[in-house]
Short mmCIF file of C-alpha atoms and ligand atoms in Angstrom, two decimals:
data_model
loop_
_atom_site.label_atom_id
_atom_site.label_comp_id
_atom_site.label_asym_id
_atom_site.label_seq_id
_atom_site.Cartn_x
_atom_site.Cartn_y
_atom_site.Cartn_z
CA UNK A 215 29.66 34.27 130.24
CA UNK A 216 32.18 36.52 131.95
CA UNK A 217 35.62 36.39 130.35
CA UNK A 218 38.59 35.82 132.68
CA UNK A 219 41.88 37.55 131.80
CA UNK A 220 45.14 38.21 133.59
CA UNK A 221 43.77 40.18 136.56
CA UNK A 222 43.94 43.90 136.07
CA UNK A 223 45.65 43.89 132.68
CA UNK A 224 43.71 45.78 130.02
CA UNK A 225 43.74 44.34 126.50
CA UNK A 226 42.51 45.52 123.12
CA UNK A 227 40.37 42.88 121.37
CA UNK A 228 38.59 43.42 118.06
CA UNK A 229 38.91 47.18 118.30
CA UNK A 230 37.60 47.30 121.85
CA UNK A 231 39.46 48.04 125.07
CA UNK A 232 38.63 45.46 127.69
CA UNK A 233 39.23 46.18 131.36
CA UNK A 234 39.28 43.55 134.08
CA UNK A 235 39.09 43.36 137.85
CA UNK A 236 42.57 43.35 139.40
CA UNK A 237 41.24 41.00 142.10
CA UNK A 238 39.54 38.33 140.00
CA UNK A 239 40.21 39.05 136.34
CA UNK A 240 36.47 39.28 135.67
CA UNK A 241 35.53 41.59 132.85
CA UNK A 242 34.68 45.08 134.09
CA UNK A 243 33.97 46.87 130.83
CA UNK A 244 34.41 46.89 127.08
CA UNK A 245 34.60 50.19 125.22
CA UNK A 246 35.56 51.14 121.67
CA UNK A 247 39.31 51.73 121.31
CA UNK A 248 40.00 55.00 119.47
CA UNK A 249 42.42 55.62 116.62
CA UNK A 250 44.11 58.99 116.17
CA UNK A 251 41.43 59.77 113.53
CA UNK A 252 38.68 58.94 116.06
CA UNK A 253 40.28 61.35 118.52
CA UNK A 254 40.28 64.12 115.90
CA UNK A 255 36.62 63.41 115.12
CA UNK A 256 35.69 63.51 118.81
CA UNK A 257 37.46 66.86 119.23
CA UNK A 258 35.77 68.23 116.08
CA UNK A 259 32.35 67.24 117.46
CA UNK A 260 33.21 68.77 120.81
CA UNK A 261 34.23 71.96 119.02
CA UNK A 262 30.87 72.16 117.30
CA UNK A 263 29.12 71.60 120.63
CA UNK A 264 31.27 74.24 122.33
CA UNK A 265 29.34 77.12 120.80
CA UNK A 266 26.03 75.75 122.01
CA UNK A 267 27.33 74.98 125.49
CA UNK A 268 28.99 78.39 125.90
CA UNK A 269 25.82 80.00 124.54
CA UNK A 270 23.75 78.50 127.35
CA UNK A 271 25.46 80.92 129.69
CA UNK A 272 26.24 80.33 133.33
CA UNK A 273 22.58 79.82 134.26
CA UNK A 274 21.91 77.18 131.61
CA UNK A 275 25.09 75.31 132.39
CA UNK A 276 24.51 75.48 136.12
CA UNK A 277 21.06 74.00 135.73
CA UNK A 278 22.42 71.10 133.62
CA UNK A 279 25.42 70.44 135.86
CA UNK A 280 23.14 70.33 138.88
CA UNK A 281 20.99 67.77 137.03
CA UNK A 282 24.11 65.65 136.61
CA UNK A 283 25.01 66.15 140.26
CA UNK A 284 21.56 64.82 141.22
CA UNK A 285 22.06 61.78 138.99
CA UNK A 286 25.52 61.09 140.48
CA UNK A 287 24.16 61.33 144.03
CA UNK A 288 21.17 59.11 143.28
CA UNK A 289 23.20 56.43 141.52
CA UNK A 290 26.17 56.53 143.86
CA UNK A 291 25.97 52.82 144.77
CA UNK A 292 25.94 51.76 141.11
CA UNK A 293 28.99 53.87 140.31
CA UNK A 294 30.80 52.72 143.48
CA UNK A 295 30.28 49.07 142.51
CA UNK A 296 31.77 49.75 139.08
CA UNK A 297 34.77 51.59 140.58
CA UNK A 298 35.24 48.63 142.94
CA UNK A 299 35.02 46.05 140.16
CA UNK A 300 37.28 47.83 137.71
CA UNK A 301 39.94 49.24 140.05
CA UNK A 302 39.67 46.91 143.05
CA UNK A 303 39.04 49.75 145.51
CA UNK A 304 36.81 48.84 148.48
CA UNK A 305 33.24 50.02 147.91
CA UNK A 306 33.38 52.28 150.98
CA UNK A 307 36.45 54.06 149.59
CA UNK A 308 34.68 54.41 146.24
CA UNK A 309 31.71 56.00 148.00
CA UNK A 310 33.99 58.53 149.74
CA UNK A 311 35.61 59.32 146.38
CA UNK A 312 32.29 59.88 144.64
CA UNK A 313 30.89 62.00 147.47
CA UNK A 314 33.89 64.29 147.09
CA UNK A 315 33.38 64.48 143.33
CA UNK A 316 29.68 65.30 143.73
CA UNK A 317 30.60 68.14 146.06
CA UNK A 318 32.93 69.56 143.41
CA UNK A 319 30.29 69.38 140.67
CA UNK A 320 27.90 71.26 142.93
CA UNK A 321 30.39 73.97 143.88
CA UNK A 322 31.69 74.51 140.35
CA UNK A 323 28.14 74.78 138.99
CA UNK A 324 27.03 77.24 141.66
CA UNK A 325 30.09 79.47 141.65
CA UNK A 326 31.13 79.74 138.01
CA UNK A 327 29.20 82.95 137.35
CA UNK A 328 30.48 84.70 140.45
CA UNK A 329 34.10 83.82 139.74
CA UNK A 330 34.21 83.98 135.94
CA UNK A 331 31.31 86.18 134.88
CA UNK A 332 31.70 89.74 133.57
CA UNK A 333 32.46 92.27 136.28
CA UNK A 334 33.75 95.78 136.68
CA UNK A 335 37.13 96.17 138.29
CA UNK A 336 38.40 99.43 139.77
CA UNK A 337 40.27 101.93 137.68
CA UNK A 338 43.14 103.92 139.17
CA UNK A 339 43.99 107.61 138.98
CA UNK A 340 46.15 106.93 135.94
CA UNK A 341 43.60 106.21 133.17
CA UNK A 342 40.77 107.19 135.52
CA UNK A 343 38.82 108.29 132.45
CA UNK A 344 38.39 104.63 131.50
CA UNK A 345 36.33 101.95 133.20
CA UNK A 346 37.80 98.45 133.50
CA UNK A 347 35.93 95.19 132.83
CA UNK A 348 37.01 91.60 133.32
CA UNK A 349 35.52 88.26 132.40
CA UNK A 350 36.83 84.71 131.89
CA UNK A 351 35.85 83.24 128.55
CA UNK A 352 35.96 79.51 127.84
CA UNK A 353 38.94 78.09 125.96
CA UNK A 354 36.72 75.96 123.71
CA UNK A 355 37.54 72.26 123.96
CA UNK A 356 39.49 70.95 126.95
CA UNK A 357 41.18 67.54 126.79
CA UNK A 358 41.17 65.80 130.17
CA UNK A 359 43.59 62.89 130.68
CA UNK A 360 43.01 60.91 133.84
CA UNK A 361 44.66 58.24 135.96
CA UNK A 362 43.13 55.02 137.30
CA UNK A 363 43.56 55.50 141.04
CA UNK A 364 40.66 57.94 141.51
CA UNK A 365 38.77 57.43 138.24
CA UNK A 366 35.80 59.58 139.34
CA UNK A 367 37.37 62.26 141.52
CA UNK A 368 40.33 63.15 139.27
CA UNK A 369 38.54 63.57 135.91
CA UNK A 370 35.66 65.40 137.59
CA UNK A 371 38.09 67.71 139.39
CA UNK A 372 39.05 69.04 135.97
CA UNK A 373 35.96 68.30 133.87
CA UNK A 374 33.31 69.78 136.18
CA UNK A 375 35.25 73.02 136.46
CA UNK A 376 36.01 73.13 132.72
CA UNK A 377 32.35 72.50 131.88
CA UNK A 378 31.08 75.08 134.37
CA UNK A 379 33.46 77.58 132.76
CA UNK A 380 31.78 76.96 129.39
CA UNK A 381 34.16 74.51 127.71
CA UNK A 382 33.29 71.17 126.22
CA UNK A 383 35.44 68.26 127.35
CA UNK A 384 36.95 65.19 125.72
CA UNK A 385 38.11 62.74 128.38
CA UNK A 386 40.79 60.10 127.95
CA UNK A 387 40.41 57.83 130.97
CA UNK A 388 43.21 55.53 132.05
CA UNK A 389 43.29 52.24 130.15
CA UNK A 390 42.80 50.58 133.56
CA UNK A 391 39.49 52.31 134.24
CA UNK A 392 37.77 53.03 130.93
CA UNK A 393 34.37 51.71 132.03
CA UNK A 394 34.17 54.27 134.85
CA UNK A 395 35.12 57.04 132.41
CA UNK A 396 32.46 55.86 129.97
CA UNK A 397 29.88 55.75 132.78
CA UNK A 398 30.62 59.38 133.58
CA UNK A 399 30.16 60.60 130.01
CA UNK A 400 27.12 58.38 129.39
CA UNK A 401 25.32 59.70 132.44
CA UNK A 402 26.23 63.26 131.49
CA UNK A 403 24.67 62.60 128.06
CA UNK A 404 21.51 61.40 129.83
CA UNK A 405 21.03 64.82 131.39
CA UNK A 406 22.48 66.83 128.48
CA UNK A 407 21.30 64.87 125.42
CA UNK A 408 21.32 67.79 122.98
CA UNK A 409 25.03 67.99 122.06
CA UNK A 410 28.25 65.98 122.69
CA UNK A 411 29.43 68.28 125.45
CA UNK A 412 31.33 65.70 127.52
CA UNK A 413 32.64 62.65 125.66
CA UNK A 414 35.39 60.07 126.01
CA UNK A 415 38.04 58.48 123.81
CA UNK A 416 39.62 55.24 124.94
CA UNK A 417 42.89 53.43 124.45
CA UNK A 418 46.45 53.26 125.67
CA UNK A 419 48.96 56.07 126.08
CA UNK A 420 49.03 56.77 122.34
CA UNK A 421 45.40 57.92 122.52
CA UNK A 422 46.35 60.39 125.25
CA UNK A 423 49.22 61.58 123.06
CA UNK A 424 46.81 61.95 120.10
CA UNK A 425 44.49 64.04 122.29
CA UNK A 426 47.40 66.38 123.14
CA UNK A 427 48.02 66.87 119.40
CA UNK A 428 44.36 67.05 118.35
CA UNK A 429 43.95 70.81 118.48
CA UNK A 430 42.22 70.93 121.87
CA UNK A 431 42.53 74.38 123.41
CA UNK A 432 43.84 73.19 126.75
CA UNK A 433 44.94 69.89 128.29
CA UNK A 434 44.28 69.02 131.92
CA UNK A 435 46.47 66.05 132.79
CA UNK A 436 46.47 63.99 135.97
CA UNK A 437 48.98 61.16 136.22
CA UNK A 438 52.63 60.42 136.80
CA UNK A 439 55.42 62.99 136.58
CA UNK A 440 57.10 61.03 133.77
CA UNK A 441 53.96 61.15 131.60
CA UNK A 442 53.32 64.78 132.56
CA UNK A 443 56.64 65.68 130.90
CA UNK A 444 55.61 63.86 127.70
CA UNK A 445 52.25 65.62 127.72
CA UNK A 446 53.88 69.01 128.16
CA UNK A 447 56.35 68.27 125.35
CA UNK A 448 53.52 67.24 123.00
CA UNK A 449 51.47 70.31 123.91
CA UNK A 450 54.50 72.57 123.40
CA UNK A 451 54.44 71.75 119.67
CA UNK A 452 51.22 73.76 119.29
CA UNK A 453 51.55 76.01 122.38
CA UNK A 454 48.54 74.26 123.87
CA UNK A 455 48.33 75.32 127.53
CA UNK A 456 48.56 72.53 130.09
CA UNK A 457 47.55 71.90 133.66
CA UNK A 458 49.65 69.16 135.22
CA UNK A 459 48.55 67.26 138.33
CA UNK A 460 51.39 64.81 138.83
CA UNK A 461 52.74 62.49 141.49
CA UNK A 462 53.61 63.10 145.11
CA UNK A 463 55.59 61.86 148.09
CA UNK A 464 53.57 63.52 150.80
CA UNK A 465 54.93 63.82 154.30
CA UNK A 466 53.25 64.07 157.68
CA UNK A 467 55.00 65.82 160.56
CA UNK A 468 54.10 64.82 164.11
CA UNK A 469 55.15 67.47 166.59
CA UNK A 470 55.71 67.02 170.34
CA UNK A 471 52.33 68.50 171.34
CA UNK A 472 50.29 66.38 168.89
CA UNK A 473 47.27 64.29 169.83
CA UNK A 474 48.97 60.98 169.06
CA UNK A 475 45.82 58.88 168.75
CA UNK A 476 44.34 61.30 166.23
CA UNK A 477 47.69 61.48 164.42
CA UNK A 478 47.98 57.69 164.21
CA UNK A 479 44.40 57.39 162.97
CA UNK A 480 44.90 60.00 160.23
CA UNK A 481 48.30 58.60 159.33
CA UNK A 482 47.00 55.06 158.84
CA UNK A 483 44.03 56.30 156.85
CA UNK A 484 46.07 58.76 154.79
CA UNK A 485 48.76 56.19 154.01
CA UNK A 486 46.71 53.06 153.45
CA UNK A 487 43.36 54.16 152.00
CA UNK A 488 42.95 52.81 148.47
CA UNK A 489 45.90 50.48 149.24
CA UNK A 490 48.17 53.54 149.31
CA UNK A 491 47.47 54.30 145.65
CA UNK A 492 46.70 57.94 146.34
CA UNK A 493 48.60 60.87 144.84
CA UNK A 494 48.16 62.77 148.10
CA UNK A 495 48.66 59.67 150.24
CA UNK A 496 50.94 59.96 153.26
CA UNK A 497 54.08 58.06 152.25
CA UNK A 498 56.56 59.25 154.90
CA UNK A 499 56.23 60.54 158.44
CA UNK A 500 58.65 62.57 160.52
CA UNK A 501 57.88 62.28 164.22
CA UNK A 502 59.87 64.27 166.77
CA UNK A 503 61.97 62.18 169.17
CA UNK A 504 59.91 62.56 172.39
CA UNK A 505 56.76 61.10 170.75
CA UNK A 506 58.34 58.81 168.15
CA UNK A 507 58.08 55.44 169.94
CA UNK A 508 54.53 55.94 171.18
CA UNK A 509 53.40 57.18 167.78
CA UNK A 510 54.96 54.20 165.96
CA UNK A 511 53.27 51.77 168.40
CA UNK A 512 49.90 53.38 167.79
CA UNK A 513 50.32 53.29 164.01
CA UNK A 514 51.39 49.63 164.05
CA UNK A 515 48.49 48.70 166.32
CA UNK A 516 45.95 50.36 164.00
CA UNK A 517 47.49 49.30 160.71
CA UNK A 518 47.88 45.73 161.97
CA UNK A 519 44.11 45.46 162.45
CA UNK A 520 43.30 46.20 158.80
CA UNK A 521 42.00 43.42 156.60
CA UNK A 522 43.29 42.75 153.08
CA UNK A 523 41.28 41.09 150.33
CA UNK A 524 38.80 41.38 147.49
CA UNK A 525 35.41 41.80 149.17
CA UNK A 526 34.58 43.75 152.29
CA UNK A 527 38.23 44.24 153.27
CA UNK A 528 39.89 47.52 154.27
CA UNK A 529 42.61 47.16 151.66
CA UNK A 530 41.98 45.88 148.15
CA UNK A 531 44.33 44.70 145.43
CA UNK A 532 47.01 46.74 143.72
CA UNK A 533 45.26 47.97 140.58
CA UNK A 534 48.19 47.97 138.19
CA UNK A 535 50.12 44.65 138.31
CA UNK A 536 53.43 46.32 137.34
CA UNK A 537 53.24 48.47 140.48
CA UNK A 538 53.81 45.38 142.63
CA UNK A 539 57.44 45.30 141.49
CA UNK A 540 57.93 48.95 142.45
CA UNK A 541 56.50 48.36 145.92
CA UNK A 542 58.63 45.23 146.42
CA UNK A 543 61.75 47.09 145.29
CA UNK A 544 61.11 49.96 147.70
CA UNK A 545 60.59 47.62 150.67
CA UNK A 546 63.65 45.46 149.83
CA UNK A 547 65.85 48.50 149.29
CA UNK A 548 64.74 50.09 152.57
CA UNK A 549 65.50 46.88 154.48
CA UNK A 550 68.84 46.38 152.72
CA UNK A 551 69.87 49.89 153.74
CA UNK A 552 69.24 49.30 157.42
CA UNK A 553 65.56 50.16 157.71
CA UNK A 554 63.39 47.95 159.92
CA UNK A 555 59.89 46.66 159.21
CA UNK A 556 57.78 47.05 162.34
CA UNK A 557 54.77 45.77 160.39
CA UNK A 558 54.70 43.77 157.15
CA UNK A 559 58.02 43.77 155.36
CA UNK A 560 59.86 41.53 152.91
CA UNK A 561 56.97 39.13 152.30
CA UNK A 562 54.23 41.79 152.30
CA UNK A 563 53.80 41.64 148.52
CA UNK A 564 51.40 38.76 147.76
CA UNK A 565 49.98 39.52 144.31
CA UNK A 566 47.60 41.11 143.72
CA UNK A 567 47.71 42.28 147.34
CA UNK A 568 50.24 44.03 149.54
CA UNK A 569 49.93 43.76 153.29
CA UNK A 570 50.32 47.01 155.24
CA UNK A 571 53.98 47.72 155.84
CA UNK A 572 55.48 50.23 158.26
CA UNK A 573 59.20 50.88 157.94
CA UNK A 574 61.32 52.83 160.45
CA UNK A 575 64.88 54.18 160.40
CA UNK A 576 64.97 54.18 156.60
CA UNK A 577 67.82 56.33 155.22
CA UNK A 578 66.59 59.52 153.61
CA UNK A 579 68.18 58.65 150.27
CA UNK A 580 66.31 55.32 149.99
CA UNK A 581 63.74 54.89 147.22
CA UNK A 582 61.03 54.37 149.88
CA UNK A 583 61.64 57.95 151.10
CA UNK A 584 62.32 59.73 147.81
CA UNK A 585 60.21 58.00 145.13
CA UNK A 586 56.46 57.53 144.88
CA UNK A 587 55.75 54.00 146.18
CA UNK A 588 52.00 53.91 145.51
CA UNK A 589 51.37 51.00 147.84
CA UNK A 590 50.16 50.42 151.42
CA UNK A 591 53.57 51.20 152.87
CA UNK A 592 54.86 53.96 155.07
CA UNK A 593 58.19 55.13 156.43
CA UNK A 594 58.37 56.75 159.86
CA UNK A 595 61.61 58.47 160.79
CA UNK A 596 62.68 60.06 164.04
CA UNK A 597 63.68 63.73 163.93
CA UNK A 598 65.19 66.05 166.54
CA UNK A 599 62.54 68.76 166.16
CA UNK A 600 60.04 70.28 163.76
CA UNK A 601 62.76 72.23 161.93
CA UNK A 602 64.54 69.03 160.98
CA UNK A 603 61.19 67.53 159.97
CA UNK A 604 60.52 70.46 157.63
CA UNK A 605 64.03 70.23 156.13
CA UNK A 606 63.58 66.52 155.41
CA UNK A 607 60.07 67.03 154.07
CA UNK A 608 61.32 69.62 151.63
CA UNK A 609 64.30 67.58 150.41
CA UNK A 610 62.41 65.68 147.69
CA UNK A 611 61.48 67.06 144.24
CA UNK A 612 57.76 66.40 144.78
CA UNK A 613 55.49 68.88 146.55
CA UNK A 614 51.83 67.92 146.38
CA UNK A 615 50.11 67.69 149.80
CA UNK A 616 51.24 67.56 153.41
CA UNK A 617 49.92 66.96 156.90
CA UNK A 618 50.92 68.24 160.34
CA UNK A 619 49.83 67.11 163.76
CA UNK A 620 50.50 69.44 166.65
CA UNK A 621 49.12 72.47 168.44
CA UNK A 622 51.23 75.58 168.93
CA UNK A 623 53.43 75.43 165.84
CA UNK A 624 51.26 73.35 163.52
CA UNK A 625 50.06 76.05 161.14
CA UNK A 626 53.51 77.61 160.92
CA UNK A 627 54.96 74.20 160.08
CA UNK A 628 52.23 73.64 157.44
CA UNK A 629 53.18 76.93 155.78
CA UNK A 630 56.85 75.97 155.66
CA UNK A 631 56.29 72.57 154.05
CA UNK A 632 57.00 72.76 150.31
CA UNK A 633 53.62 71.64 148.99
CA UNK A 634 50.57 73.00 147.25
CA UNK A 635 48.27 71.92 150.08
CA UNK A 636 48.42 70.92 153.73
CA UNK A 637 46.04 69.55 156.36
CA UNK A 638 46.54 70.47 160.01
CA UNK A 639 45.41 67.76 162.45
CA UNK A 640 43.93 65.66 159.65
CA UNK A 641 45.06 64.05 156.40
CA UNK A 642 43.91 64.58 152.80
CA UNK A 643 41.02 66.85 153.83
CA UNK A 644 42.01 69.67 151.47
CA UNK A 645 40.96 67.43 148.54
CA UNK A 646 37.31 67.56 149.54
CA UNK A 647 37.25 71.27 150.31
CA UNK A 648 35.72 72.55 147.10
CA UNK A 649 36.49 76.15 148.01
CA UNK A 650 40.26 75.51 148.06
CA UNK A 651 42.61 75.08 145.09
CA UNK A 652 44.25 71.68 144.56
CA UNK A 653 47.64 71.20 142.91
CA UNK A 654 51.34 70.88 143.50
CA UNK A 655 54.77 72.40 143.11
CA UNK A 656 57.98 71.02 141.61
CA UNK A 657 57.68 67.48 140.25
CA UNK A 658 54.05 67.40 141.38
CA UNK A 659 53.11 69.75 138.55
CA UNK A 660 51.51 73.15 138.24
CA UNK A 661 48.15 74.78 137.71
CA UNK A 662 45.17 74.26 139.99
CA UNK A 663 41.88 72.43 139.98
CA UNK A 664 39.07 73.08 142.52
CA UNK A 665 37.97 76.34 144.06
CA UNK A 666 38.11 79.74 142.42
CA UNK A 667 41.59 79.10 140.99
CA UNK A 668 40.29 75.84 139.55
CA UNK A 669 37.51 77.68 137.72
CA UNK A 670 39.90 80.37 136.46
CA UNK A 671 42.21 77.63 135.16
CA UNK A 672 39.57 76.89 132.53
CA UNK A 673 38.80 80.45 131.43
CA UNK A 674 40.88 82.94 129.50
CA UNK A 675 40.87 86.30 131.23
CA UNK A 676 39.42 88.87 128.88
CA UNK A 677 40.26 92.45 129.83
CA UNK A 678 38.28 95.35 128.41
CA UNK A 679 38.71 99.06 129.03
CA UNK A 680 35.99 101.51 128.07
CA UNK A 681 36.30 105.26 127.76
CA UNK A 682 33.96 107.12 130.03
CA UNK A 683 35.36 110.66 129.79
CA UNK A 684 37.78 112.83 127.86
CA UNK A 685 41.46 112.44 128.82
CA UNK A 686 42.73 115.39 130.85
CA UNK A 687 46.34 114.39 130.18
CA UNK A 688 46.25 112.93 126.66
CA UNK A 689 49.38 110.80 126.34
CA UNK A 690 48.36 107.91 124.11
CA UNK A 691 47.84 109.95 120.96
CA UNK A 692 50.08 111.70 118.48
CA UNK A 693 47.95 114.80 119.07
CA UNK A 694 49.63 115.25 122.46
CA UNK A 695 51.71 118.35 122.93
CA UNK A 696 55.02 118.81 124.77
CA UNK A 697 52.99 120.64 127.44
CA UNK A 698 50.81 117.52 127.93
CA UNK A 699 53.94 115.45 128.50
CA UNK A 700 55.30 118.08 130.94
CA UNK A 701 52.06 117.91 132.90
CA UNK A 702 52.25 114.11 132.86
CA UNK A 703 55.79 114.18 134.27
CA UNK A 704 54.69 116.58 137.04
CA UNK A 705 51.65 114.43 137.87
CA UNK A 706 53.68 111.23 138.10
CA UNK A 707 56.23 112.94 140.38
CA UNK A 708 53.46 114.13 142.66
CA UNK A 709 51.81 110.69 142.71
CA UNK A 710 54.77 108.34 142.82
CA UNK A 711 57.93 110.40 143.25
CA UNK A 712 57.69 110.92 146.97
P1 LIG B 26 50.18 57.65 134.03
O1 LIG B 26 51.04 58.85 133.95
O2 LIG B 26 50.76 56.33 133.67
O3 LIG B 26 48.87 57.82 133.13
C1 LIG B 26 48.00 58.92 133.27
C2 LIG B 26 47.18 59.05 131.99
O4 LIG B 26 48.01 59.47 130.92
C3 LIG B 26 46.54 57.74 131.55
O5 LIG B 26 45.27 58.00 131.02
C4 LIG B 26 47.51 57.29 130.49
O6 LIG B 26 46.93 56.41 129.57
C5 LIG B 26 47.85 58.60 129.82
N1 LIG B 26 49.08 58.57 129.02
C6 LIG B 26 50.07 57.63 129.02
N2 LIG B 26 51.04 57.99 128.15
C7 LIG B 26 50.66 59.16 127.58
C8 LIG B 26 51.24 60.04 126.63
N3 LIG B 26 52.43 59.79 126.07
N4 LIG B 26 50.58 61.16 126.30
C9 LIG B 26 49.38 61.45 126.87
N5 LIG B 26 48.77 60.66 127.79
C10 LIG B 26 49.41 59.53 128.15
O7 LIG B 26 49.62 57.64 135.52
P2 LIG B 26 48.73 56.54 136.23
O8 LIG B 26 47.48 56.30 135.46
O9 LIG B 26 49.60 55.37 136.56
O10 LIG B 26 48.31 57.29 137.57
C11 LIG B 26 49.07 57.27 138.73
C12 LIG B 26 49.85 58.56 138.87
O11 LIG B 26 48.94 59.65 138.88
C13 LIG B 26 50.60 58.66 140.18
O12 LIG B 26 51.88 59.19 139.93
C14 LIG B 26 49.77 59.63 141.00
O13 LIG B 26 50.48 60.31 141.97
C15 LIG B 26 49.27 60.54 139.94
N6 LIG B 26 48.08 61.23 140.40
C16 LIG B 26 48.15 62.57 140.63
C17 LIG B 26 47.06 63.25 141.12
C18 LIG B 26 47.11 64.72 141.35
O14 LIG B 26 46.05 65.30 141.46
N7 LIG B 26 48.25 65.36 141.41
C19 LIG B 26 45.81 62.55 141.43
C20 LIG B 26 45.84 61.16 141.13
C21 LIG B 26 46.95 60.53 140.63
P3 LIG B 26 47.09 54.82 129.81
O15 LIG B 26 46.57 54.53 131.17
O16 LIG B 26 46.26 54.28 128.73
O17 LIG B 26 48.57 54.54 129.68
#
């Protein structure tokens, strides 16, 4: 019989972590809960496997990662159902998430050799008698700590790139989505049965903390800014390098020459997909005065049509029950400070759901404008022009993604927005572009997943010089003479002194 618990609240029972559907409370998965000793054992096993995995070389790893990609693509419906059950996300949204993840596995597998493999780099006139060689060697074991909101896309964004680079990976999924994390490592083991190359440890935050202190060679963390700081502090104890993908408060700017229907469509999707529980979700919009009213009407009309509920709806439940209080606080505070709800509003929070809420005229210092809301809510504020929109966009400590709608100035505006990524005339699209790096600035973290930078993030650059001829101006030897140094001085003046 299926156990029924407080919807969405994970519990540990008899040494097992039990996750439940946030919509119904039905059991979603039961996995072994790890102790700190279990974490150390998992990392030790991953370290043993690391030699074998690295020894397969780029070709062997590519072949195995592409096997996993095939499995993920073939079993996409099964995984989407599990994501839906455990996190509450509509199945269609889960499919979109998994498609994006599959694309990243494919790209990382196919491009790791080109980006990370041994290559010659040019020498210069100084030290021309040496050739220069560069390669990116794996760190060893990478600890990946993931959030619940995109339980496939976020761990794979780090893990696929780390694996392609030759590392083994120990994943700590969020306590809200352990079954999805376990599914990922189990299916990887189906296609790579030889060694524990990609494994998981489960539990609450203390298990993540134990992973940071377990001797892993790098930690790739995705989650909130507050936890990112704890992870960095724990990793500092052993100088373990970290990649931090943290929260966001992404803005969209709508300029006067924007296609307003397209902007409203992308805005509603970008803000409300996954019930707004998206790190790169659009949380605030700055629309220039001449188009403000029309744009707001179009957003309200579209957002008002969306359905909310457990099965087959556009917007599912809020995954983490405690988030409901944050969302309610942001809405109440915005209204108390003079903001107006043009859709939804004070009674929008109906646990475990939140109805779409569009707020206008919210003061810029309100929580709904400055803090991550992580719900299906949106503020739209009127600005004089694009310059004011950019200034307001850049006035928060976060800087993850951004979106701009417009024609003539759109790319220039995108460049000026303080963010790691931006989409022009769309929303969130940079996340699926496997050739582009993904990551933030400021409170949104640092380091990059995806693309060439994402591969390099998981390899240590190894620089080698090799003598190919005798030195004409021997300087790096005690056999040098004063005349050699005189010649060196003359040469440098000729080369760089003019
Ligand atoms: P949290 O920061 O609460 O948790 C993230 C992960 O860290 C979880 O696995 C959590 O475990 C673990 N953890 C908790 N405490 C510690 C600790 N002391 N040391 C090590 N690990 C720990 O984030 P959420 O899961 O709530 O995810 C939502 C957040 O993630 C949002 O802020 C969102 O913006 C951000 N995010 C960022 C993305 C990006 O790419 N920049 C992408 C997706 C989300 P447990 O769950 O067991 O507590």
